[in-house]
Coordinates of C-alpha atoms and ligand atoms in Angstrom, one line a residue:
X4 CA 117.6 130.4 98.7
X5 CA 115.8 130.1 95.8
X6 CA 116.2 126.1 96.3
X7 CA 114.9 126.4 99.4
X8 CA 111.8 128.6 98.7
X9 CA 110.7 126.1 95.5
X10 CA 110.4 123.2 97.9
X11 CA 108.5 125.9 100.8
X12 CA 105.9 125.8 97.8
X13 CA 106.0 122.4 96.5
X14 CA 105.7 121.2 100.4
X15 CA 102.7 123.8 101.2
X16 CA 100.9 122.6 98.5
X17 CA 101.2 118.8 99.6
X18 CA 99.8 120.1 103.1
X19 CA 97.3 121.2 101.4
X20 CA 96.3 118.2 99.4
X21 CA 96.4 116.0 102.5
X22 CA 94.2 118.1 104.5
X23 CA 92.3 118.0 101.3
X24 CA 92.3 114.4 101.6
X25 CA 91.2 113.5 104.5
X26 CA 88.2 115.9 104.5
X27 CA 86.6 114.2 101.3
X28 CA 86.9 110.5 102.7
X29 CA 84.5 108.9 101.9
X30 CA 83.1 106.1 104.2
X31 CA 80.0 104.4 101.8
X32 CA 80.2 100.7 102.1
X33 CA 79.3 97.9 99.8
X34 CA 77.1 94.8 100.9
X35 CA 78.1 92.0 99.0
X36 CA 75.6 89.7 100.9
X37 CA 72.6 91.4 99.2
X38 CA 74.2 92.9 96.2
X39 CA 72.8 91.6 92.6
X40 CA 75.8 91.5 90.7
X41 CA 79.3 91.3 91.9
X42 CA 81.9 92.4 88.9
X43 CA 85.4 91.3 89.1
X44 CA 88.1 93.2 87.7
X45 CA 91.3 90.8 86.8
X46 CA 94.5 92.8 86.2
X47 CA 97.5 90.6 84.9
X48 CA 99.8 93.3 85.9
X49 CA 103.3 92.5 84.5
X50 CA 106.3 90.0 85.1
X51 CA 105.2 87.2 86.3
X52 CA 102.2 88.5 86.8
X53 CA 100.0 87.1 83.6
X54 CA 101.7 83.7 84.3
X55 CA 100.4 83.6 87.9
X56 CA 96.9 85.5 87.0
X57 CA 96.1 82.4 84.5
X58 CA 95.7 80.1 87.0
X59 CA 93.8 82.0 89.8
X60 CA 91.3 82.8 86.8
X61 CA 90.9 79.5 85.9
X62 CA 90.4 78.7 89.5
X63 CA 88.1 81.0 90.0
X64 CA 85.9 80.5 86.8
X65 CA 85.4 77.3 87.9
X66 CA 84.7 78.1 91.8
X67 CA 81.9 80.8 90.6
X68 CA 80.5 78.9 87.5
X69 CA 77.0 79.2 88.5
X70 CA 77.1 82.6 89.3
X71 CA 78.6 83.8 86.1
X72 CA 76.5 81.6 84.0
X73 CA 73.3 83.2 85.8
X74 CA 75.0 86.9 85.5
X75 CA 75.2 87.4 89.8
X76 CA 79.6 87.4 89.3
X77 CA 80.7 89.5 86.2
X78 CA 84.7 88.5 85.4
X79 CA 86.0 91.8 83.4
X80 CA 89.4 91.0 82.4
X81 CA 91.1 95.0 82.1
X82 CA 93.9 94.8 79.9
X83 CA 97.0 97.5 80.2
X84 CA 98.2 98.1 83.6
X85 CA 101.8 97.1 82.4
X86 CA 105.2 98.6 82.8
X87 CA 105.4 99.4 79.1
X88 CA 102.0 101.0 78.8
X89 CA 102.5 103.4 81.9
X90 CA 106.0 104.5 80.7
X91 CA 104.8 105.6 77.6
X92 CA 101.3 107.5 78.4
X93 CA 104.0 108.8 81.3
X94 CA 101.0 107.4 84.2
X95 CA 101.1 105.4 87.1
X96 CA 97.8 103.8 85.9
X97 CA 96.6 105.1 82.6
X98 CA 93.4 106.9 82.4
X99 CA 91.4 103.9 80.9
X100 CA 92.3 101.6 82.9
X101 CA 91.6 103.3 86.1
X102 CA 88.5 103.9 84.3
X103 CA 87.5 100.5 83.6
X104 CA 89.0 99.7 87.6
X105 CA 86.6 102.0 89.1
X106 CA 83.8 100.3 87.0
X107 CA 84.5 97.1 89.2
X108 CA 83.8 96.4 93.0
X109 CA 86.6 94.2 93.3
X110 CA 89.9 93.7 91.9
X111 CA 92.4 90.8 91.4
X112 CA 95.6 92.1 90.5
X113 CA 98.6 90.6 89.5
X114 CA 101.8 92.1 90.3
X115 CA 103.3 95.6 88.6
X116 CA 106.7 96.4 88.2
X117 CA 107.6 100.2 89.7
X118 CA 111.4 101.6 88.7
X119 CA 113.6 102.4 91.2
X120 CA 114.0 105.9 91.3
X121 CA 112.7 108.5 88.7
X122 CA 109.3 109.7 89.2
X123 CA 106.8 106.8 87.9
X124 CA 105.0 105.9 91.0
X125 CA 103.8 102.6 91.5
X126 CA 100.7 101.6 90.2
X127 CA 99.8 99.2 93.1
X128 CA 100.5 102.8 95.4
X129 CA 98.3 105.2 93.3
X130 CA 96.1 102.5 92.8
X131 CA 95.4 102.1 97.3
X132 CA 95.3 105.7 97.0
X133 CA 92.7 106.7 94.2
X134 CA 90.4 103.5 95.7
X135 CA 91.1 104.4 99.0
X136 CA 92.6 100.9 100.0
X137 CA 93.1 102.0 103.7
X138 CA 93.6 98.6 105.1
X139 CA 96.4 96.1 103.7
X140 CA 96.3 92.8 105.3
X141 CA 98.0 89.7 105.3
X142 CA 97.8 86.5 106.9
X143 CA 100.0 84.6 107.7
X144 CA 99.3 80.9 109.0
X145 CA 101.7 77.9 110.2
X146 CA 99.7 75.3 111.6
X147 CA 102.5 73.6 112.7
X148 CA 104.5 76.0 114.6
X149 CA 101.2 77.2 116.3
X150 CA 101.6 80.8 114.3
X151 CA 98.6 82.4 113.4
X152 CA 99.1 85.9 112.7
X153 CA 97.4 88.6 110.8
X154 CA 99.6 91.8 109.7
X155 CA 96.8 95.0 109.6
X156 CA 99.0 97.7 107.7
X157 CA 97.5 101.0 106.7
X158 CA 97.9 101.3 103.6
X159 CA 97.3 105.2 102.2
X160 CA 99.3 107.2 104.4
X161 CA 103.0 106.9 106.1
X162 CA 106.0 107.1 103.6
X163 CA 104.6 106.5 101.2
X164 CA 101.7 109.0 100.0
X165 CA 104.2 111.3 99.2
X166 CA 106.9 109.0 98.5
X167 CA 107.4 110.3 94.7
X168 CA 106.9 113.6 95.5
X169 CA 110.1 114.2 97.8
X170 CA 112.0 117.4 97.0
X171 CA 115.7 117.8 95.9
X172 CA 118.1 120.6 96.9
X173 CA 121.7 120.6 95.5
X174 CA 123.2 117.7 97.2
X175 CA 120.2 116.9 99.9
X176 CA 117.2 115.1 98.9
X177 CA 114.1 115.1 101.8
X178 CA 111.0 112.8 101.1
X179 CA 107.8 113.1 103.2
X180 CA 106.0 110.9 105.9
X181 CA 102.4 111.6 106.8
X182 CA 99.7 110.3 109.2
X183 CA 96.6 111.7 110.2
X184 CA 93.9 110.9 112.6
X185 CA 91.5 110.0 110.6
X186 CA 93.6 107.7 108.8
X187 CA 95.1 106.3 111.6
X188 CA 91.7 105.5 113.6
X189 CA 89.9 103.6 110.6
X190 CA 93.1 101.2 110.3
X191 CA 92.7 100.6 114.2
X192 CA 89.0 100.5 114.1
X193 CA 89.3 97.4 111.4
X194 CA 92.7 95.4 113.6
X195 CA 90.3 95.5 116.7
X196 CA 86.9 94.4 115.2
X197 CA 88.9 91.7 113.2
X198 CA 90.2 90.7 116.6
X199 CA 86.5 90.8 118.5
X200 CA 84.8 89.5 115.8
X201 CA 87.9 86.4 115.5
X202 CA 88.2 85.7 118.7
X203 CA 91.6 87.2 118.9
X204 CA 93.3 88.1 122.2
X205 CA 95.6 90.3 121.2
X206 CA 96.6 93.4 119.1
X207 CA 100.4 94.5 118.8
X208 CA 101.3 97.6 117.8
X209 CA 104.2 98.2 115.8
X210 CA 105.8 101.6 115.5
X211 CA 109.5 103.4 116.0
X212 CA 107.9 106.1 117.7
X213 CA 111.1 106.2 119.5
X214 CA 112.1 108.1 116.6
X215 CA 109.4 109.1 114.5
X216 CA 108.2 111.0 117.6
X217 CA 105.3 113.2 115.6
X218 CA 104.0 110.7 113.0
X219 CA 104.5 107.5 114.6
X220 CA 104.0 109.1 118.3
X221 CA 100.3 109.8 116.8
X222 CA 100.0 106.3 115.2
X223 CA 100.5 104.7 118.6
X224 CA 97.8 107.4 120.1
X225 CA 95.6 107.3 118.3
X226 CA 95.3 103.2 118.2
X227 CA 95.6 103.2 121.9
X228 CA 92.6 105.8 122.0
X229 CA 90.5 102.8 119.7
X230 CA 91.6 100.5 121.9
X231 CA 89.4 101.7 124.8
X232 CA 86.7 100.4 122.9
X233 CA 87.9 97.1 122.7
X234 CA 88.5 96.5 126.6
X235 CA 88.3 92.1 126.1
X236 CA 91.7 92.7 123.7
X237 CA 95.1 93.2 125.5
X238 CA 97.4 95.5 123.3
X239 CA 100.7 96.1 123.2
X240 CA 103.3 98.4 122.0
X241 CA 106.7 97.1 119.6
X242 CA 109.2 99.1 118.2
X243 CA 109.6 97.7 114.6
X244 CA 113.5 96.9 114.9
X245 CA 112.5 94.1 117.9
X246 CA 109.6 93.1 116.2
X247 CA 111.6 91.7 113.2
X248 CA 113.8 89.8 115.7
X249 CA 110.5 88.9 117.7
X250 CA 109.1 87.1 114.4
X251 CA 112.4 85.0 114.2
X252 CA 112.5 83.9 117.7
X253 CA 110.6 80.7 118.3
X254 CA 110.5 81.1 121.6
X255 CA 107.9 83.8 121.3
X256 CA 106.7 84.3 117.8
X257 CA 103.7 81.9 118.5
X258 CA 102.3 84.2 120.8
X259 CA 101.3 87.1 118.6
X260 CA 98.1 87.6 116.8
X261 CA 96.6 90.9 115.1
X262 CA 99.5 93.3 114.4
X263 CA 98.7 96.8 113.5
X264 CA 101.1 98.6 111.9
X265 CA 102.0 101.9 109.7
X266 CA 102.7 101.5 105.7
X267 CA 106.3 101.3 105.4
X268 CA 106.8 98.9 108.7
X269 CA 104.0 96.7 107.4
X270 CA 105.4 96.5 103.9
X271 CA 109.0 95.0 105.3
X272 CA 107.8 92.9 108.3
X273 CA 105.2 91.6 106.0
X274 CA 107.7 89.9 104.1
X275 CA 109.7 88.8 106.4
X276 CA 106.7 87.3 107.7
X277 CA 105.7 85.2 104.6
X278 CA 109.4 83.8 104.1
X279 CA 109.0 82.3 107.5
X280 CA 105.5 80.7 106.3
X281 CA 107.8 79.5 103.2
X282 CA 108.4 82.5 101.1
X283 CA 106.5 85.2 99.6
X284 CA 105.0 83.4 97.0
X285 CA 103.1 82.2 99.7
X286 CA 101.3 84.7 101.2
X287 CA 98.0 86.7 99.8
X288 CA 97.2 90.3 100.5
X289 CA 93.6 92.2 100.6
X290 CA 93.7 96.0 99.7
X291 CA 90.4 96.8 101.4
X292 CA 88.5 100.3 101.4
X293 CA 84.9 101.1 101.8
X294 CA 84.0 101.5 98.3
X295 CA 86.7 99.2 96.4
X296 CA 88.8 96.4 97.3
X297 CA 91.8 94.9 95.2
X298 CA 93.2 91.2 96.1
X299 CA 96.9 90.8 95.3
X300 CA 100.1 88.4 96.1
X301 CA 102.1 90.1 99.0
X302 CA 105.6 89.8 96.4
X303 CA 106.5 91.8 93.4
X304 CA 106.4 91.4 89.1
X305 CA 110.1 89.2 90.1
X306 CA 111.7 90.8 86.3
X307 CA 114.8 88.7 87.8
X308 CA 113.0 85.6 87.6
X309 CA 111.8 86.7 84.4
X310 CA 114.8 87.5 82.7
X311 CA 116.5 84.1 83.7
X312 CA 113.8 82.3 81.8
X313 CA 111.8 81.2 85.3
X314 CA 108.7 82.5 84.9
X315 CA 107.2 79.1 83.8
X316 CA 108.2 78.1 87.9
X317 CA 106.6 80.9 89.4
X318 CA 104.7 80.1 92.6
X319 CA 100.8 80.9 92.3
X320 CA 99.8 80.2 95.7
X321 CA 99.8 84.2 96.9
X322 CA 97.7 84.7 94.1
X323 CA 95.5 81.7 94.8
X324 CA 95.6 82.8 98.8
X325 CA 94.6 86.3 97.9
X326 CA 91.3 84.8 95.6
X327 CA 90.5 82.7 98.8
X328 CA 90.5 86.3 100.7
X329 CA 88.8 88.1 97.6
X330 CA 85.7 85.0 97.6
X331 CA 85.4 85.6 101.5
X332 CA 85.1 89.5 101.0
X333 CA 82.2 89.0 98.5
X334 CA 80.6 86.3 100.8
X335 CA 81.1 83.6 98.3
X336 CA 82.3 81.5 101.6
X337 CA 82.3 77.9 100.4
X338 CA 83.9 78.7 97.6
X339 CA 86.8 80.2 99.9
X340 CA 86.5 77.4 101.9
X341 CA 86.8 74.7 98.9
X342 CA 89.9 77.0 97.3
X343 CA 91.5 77.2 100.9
X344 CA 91.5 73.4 101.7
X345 CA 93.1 72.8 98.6
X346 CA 95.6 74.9 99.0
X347 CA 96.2 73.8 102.6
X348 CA 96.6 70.4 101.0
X349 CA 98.2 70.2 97.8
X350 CA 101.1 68.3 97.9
X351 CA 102.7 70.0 94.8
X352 CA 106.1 71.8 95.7
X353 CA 107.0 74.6 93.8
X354 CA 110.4 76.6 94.0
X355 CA 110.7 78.7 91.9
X356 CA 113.2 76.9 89.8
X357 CA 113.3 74.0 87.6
X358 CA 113.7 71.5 90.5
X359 CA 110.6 72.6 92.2
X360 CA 106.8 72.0 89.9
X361 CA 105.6 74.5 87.3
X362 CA 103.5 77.3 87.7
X363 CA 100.8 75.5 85.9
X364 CA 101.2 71.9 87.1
X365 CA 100.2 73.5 90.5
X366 CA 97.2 75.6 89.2
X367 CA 96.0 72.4 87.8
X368 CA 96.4 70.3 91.2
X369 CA 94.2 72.9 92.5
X370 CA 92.0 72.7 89.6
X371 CA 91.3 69.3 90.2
X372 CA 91.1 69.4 94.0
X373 CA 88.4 72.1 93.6
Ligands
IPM7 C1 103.7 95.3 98.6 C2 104.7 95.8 97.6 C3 104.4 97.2 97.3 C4 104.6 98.0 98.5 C5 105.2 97.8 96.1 C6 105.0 97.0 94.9 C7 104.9 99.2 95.9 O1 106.0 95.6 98.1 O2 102.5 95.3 98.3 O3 104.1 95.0 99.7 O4 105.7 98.4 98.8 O5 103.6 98.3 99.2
MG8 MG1 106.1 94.6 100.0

């Protein structure tokens, strides 16, 4: 009883906070086409993550040369968001660094290592939420095969707002899934204007609010309800489990566009999607709020890679995709366009492993196409 009355408390006060939450959003924006000075914060992160982050800072130092030399683009390099630094101050992002962070308008991040289980959250999930980096999404582009889709995945609320802050009872654990109207509607509200202001045709939803009849149920609502305004785009609905077979079937795959999808869905069919593009070293990601953005590769810090002495073969094109994405959000366009031809024409293979090209052989085919 007493169990059960600790984690009454702990969950009233998360109700609380939430409702907290979404009263005090904040919906300022920036306008990078008339702002002064644009600074960039560049995070290493840890892993692979310095290894990668050296060659899309060396791209971009050369892309916005200009700019920094006459002070309108400000590179801030913000030193210790690593593994070892947040285990020992005990914080998912230490106190200086999300300091220095906020100090920036937008952020390119290299990836951060989160433990499985304990209680360190992951920095990349406190950082979405202290920014407010509602919308997470990710492209994903096969000229080829005709596949052209973009993934829209909120990015501050479903599983995982309160995904470290679960509660245990002896021999039952229960973890918390959240989604609000407010949160829900600005996620829609950026899938559909992408899609009018793209051209696009079409927006899928992607839910299981078969089962997830409350959250989910209101996910799929509430984007319906946004749709209204958007009466040129057809929508449909996808329960997630079909929608991973739908992206494997050739037959059909071609056919979607703008997918809009909660946090935990998005963050699994996401990578599925990439490793059909040719792996998730392939694919970038933009974090995007009102306020603050942060520009990232869709994979992880890869300690495995790390630990067998591949580090060196890492693949920097996510990285180099997400800069592309982070230059476009600034509206520093021809230097997107100039980073994104090269990368849709270097002929440099990497793997991963010794067979494939180095980390840095590839940042410098880039270099030199740029
Ligand atoms: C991603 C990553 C993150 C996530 C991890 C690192 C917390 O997998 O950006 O997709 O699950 O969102
Ligand atoms: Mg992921």
């Amino acid at each position: 009883m007493i169990a059960i009355d600790a984690a009454c408390d702990s969950f009233r006060q998360l109700l609380k906070e939430q409702l907290e939450r979404i009263e005090n959003i904040n919906t300022e924006r920036q306008d990078f086409s008339t702002k002064e000075t644009v600074s960039i914060g560049l995070v290493d992160g840890d892993g692979i993550g310095p290894v990668i982050m050296k060659q899309a800072k060396k791209v971009l130092e050369k892309l916005l040369s200009e700019e920094i030399k006459n002070n309108k683009i400000v590179l801030k390099e913000i030193e210790g968001l690593t593994i070892e630094a947040r285990l020992e101050k005990k914080q998912a992002i230490p106190d200086e660094v999300l300091k220095q962070i906020k100090e920036c308008d937008v952020l390119l991040k290299g990836p951060t290592t989160t433990p499985m289980g304990g209680t360190m959250e992951s920095a990349n999930v406190a950082l979405r939420r202290e920014l407010d980096l509602y919308a997470n999404i990710r492209p994903v582009v096969i000229p080829e095969e005709s596949i052209d889709w973009i993934f829209f995945r909120e990015n501050t609320e479903g599983e995982y707002v309160l995904g470290s802050r679960g509660v245990e009872l002896p021999g039952m654990a229960v973890d918390f899934k959240v989604t609000t109207d407010v949160g829900t509607r600005r996620i829609a509200v950026a899938a559909f204007e992408y899609a009018r202001q793209n051209g696009k045709k079409r927006v899928s939803i992607v839910t299981k609010a078969n089962i997830m009849k409350k959250t989910d149920g209101k996910f799929t609502a509430i984007c319906h309800e946004v749709a209204k305004d958007y009466p040129e785009i057809t929508v449909d609905d996808w329960y997630i489990d079909i929608m991973s077979a739908n992206l494997i079937n050739p037959a059909i795959r071609n056919q979607f566009e703008v997918v809009l999808l909660p946090n935990l869905y998005g963050d699994i069919i996401t990578d599925e999607a990439a490793q059909v593009q040719g792996g998730v070293g392939t694919a970038g990601s933009a974090n995007l709020g009102d306020r603050y953005s942060m520009f990232e590769a869709i994979h992880g810090s890869a300690p495995r890679m790390v630990e067998e002495g591949l580090s060196g073969y890492a693949n920097p094109e996510s990285i180099l995709r997400a800069t592309v994405m982070l230059l476009r959000h600034i509206c520093r366009i021809d230097a997107a366009n100039k980073l994104e031809k090269a990368l849709n024409t270097c002929d440099v293979k990497v793997t991963g492993t010794p067979e494939g090209a180095t980390c840095e052989a590839y940042g410098d085919a880039i270099y030199n196409m740029i």
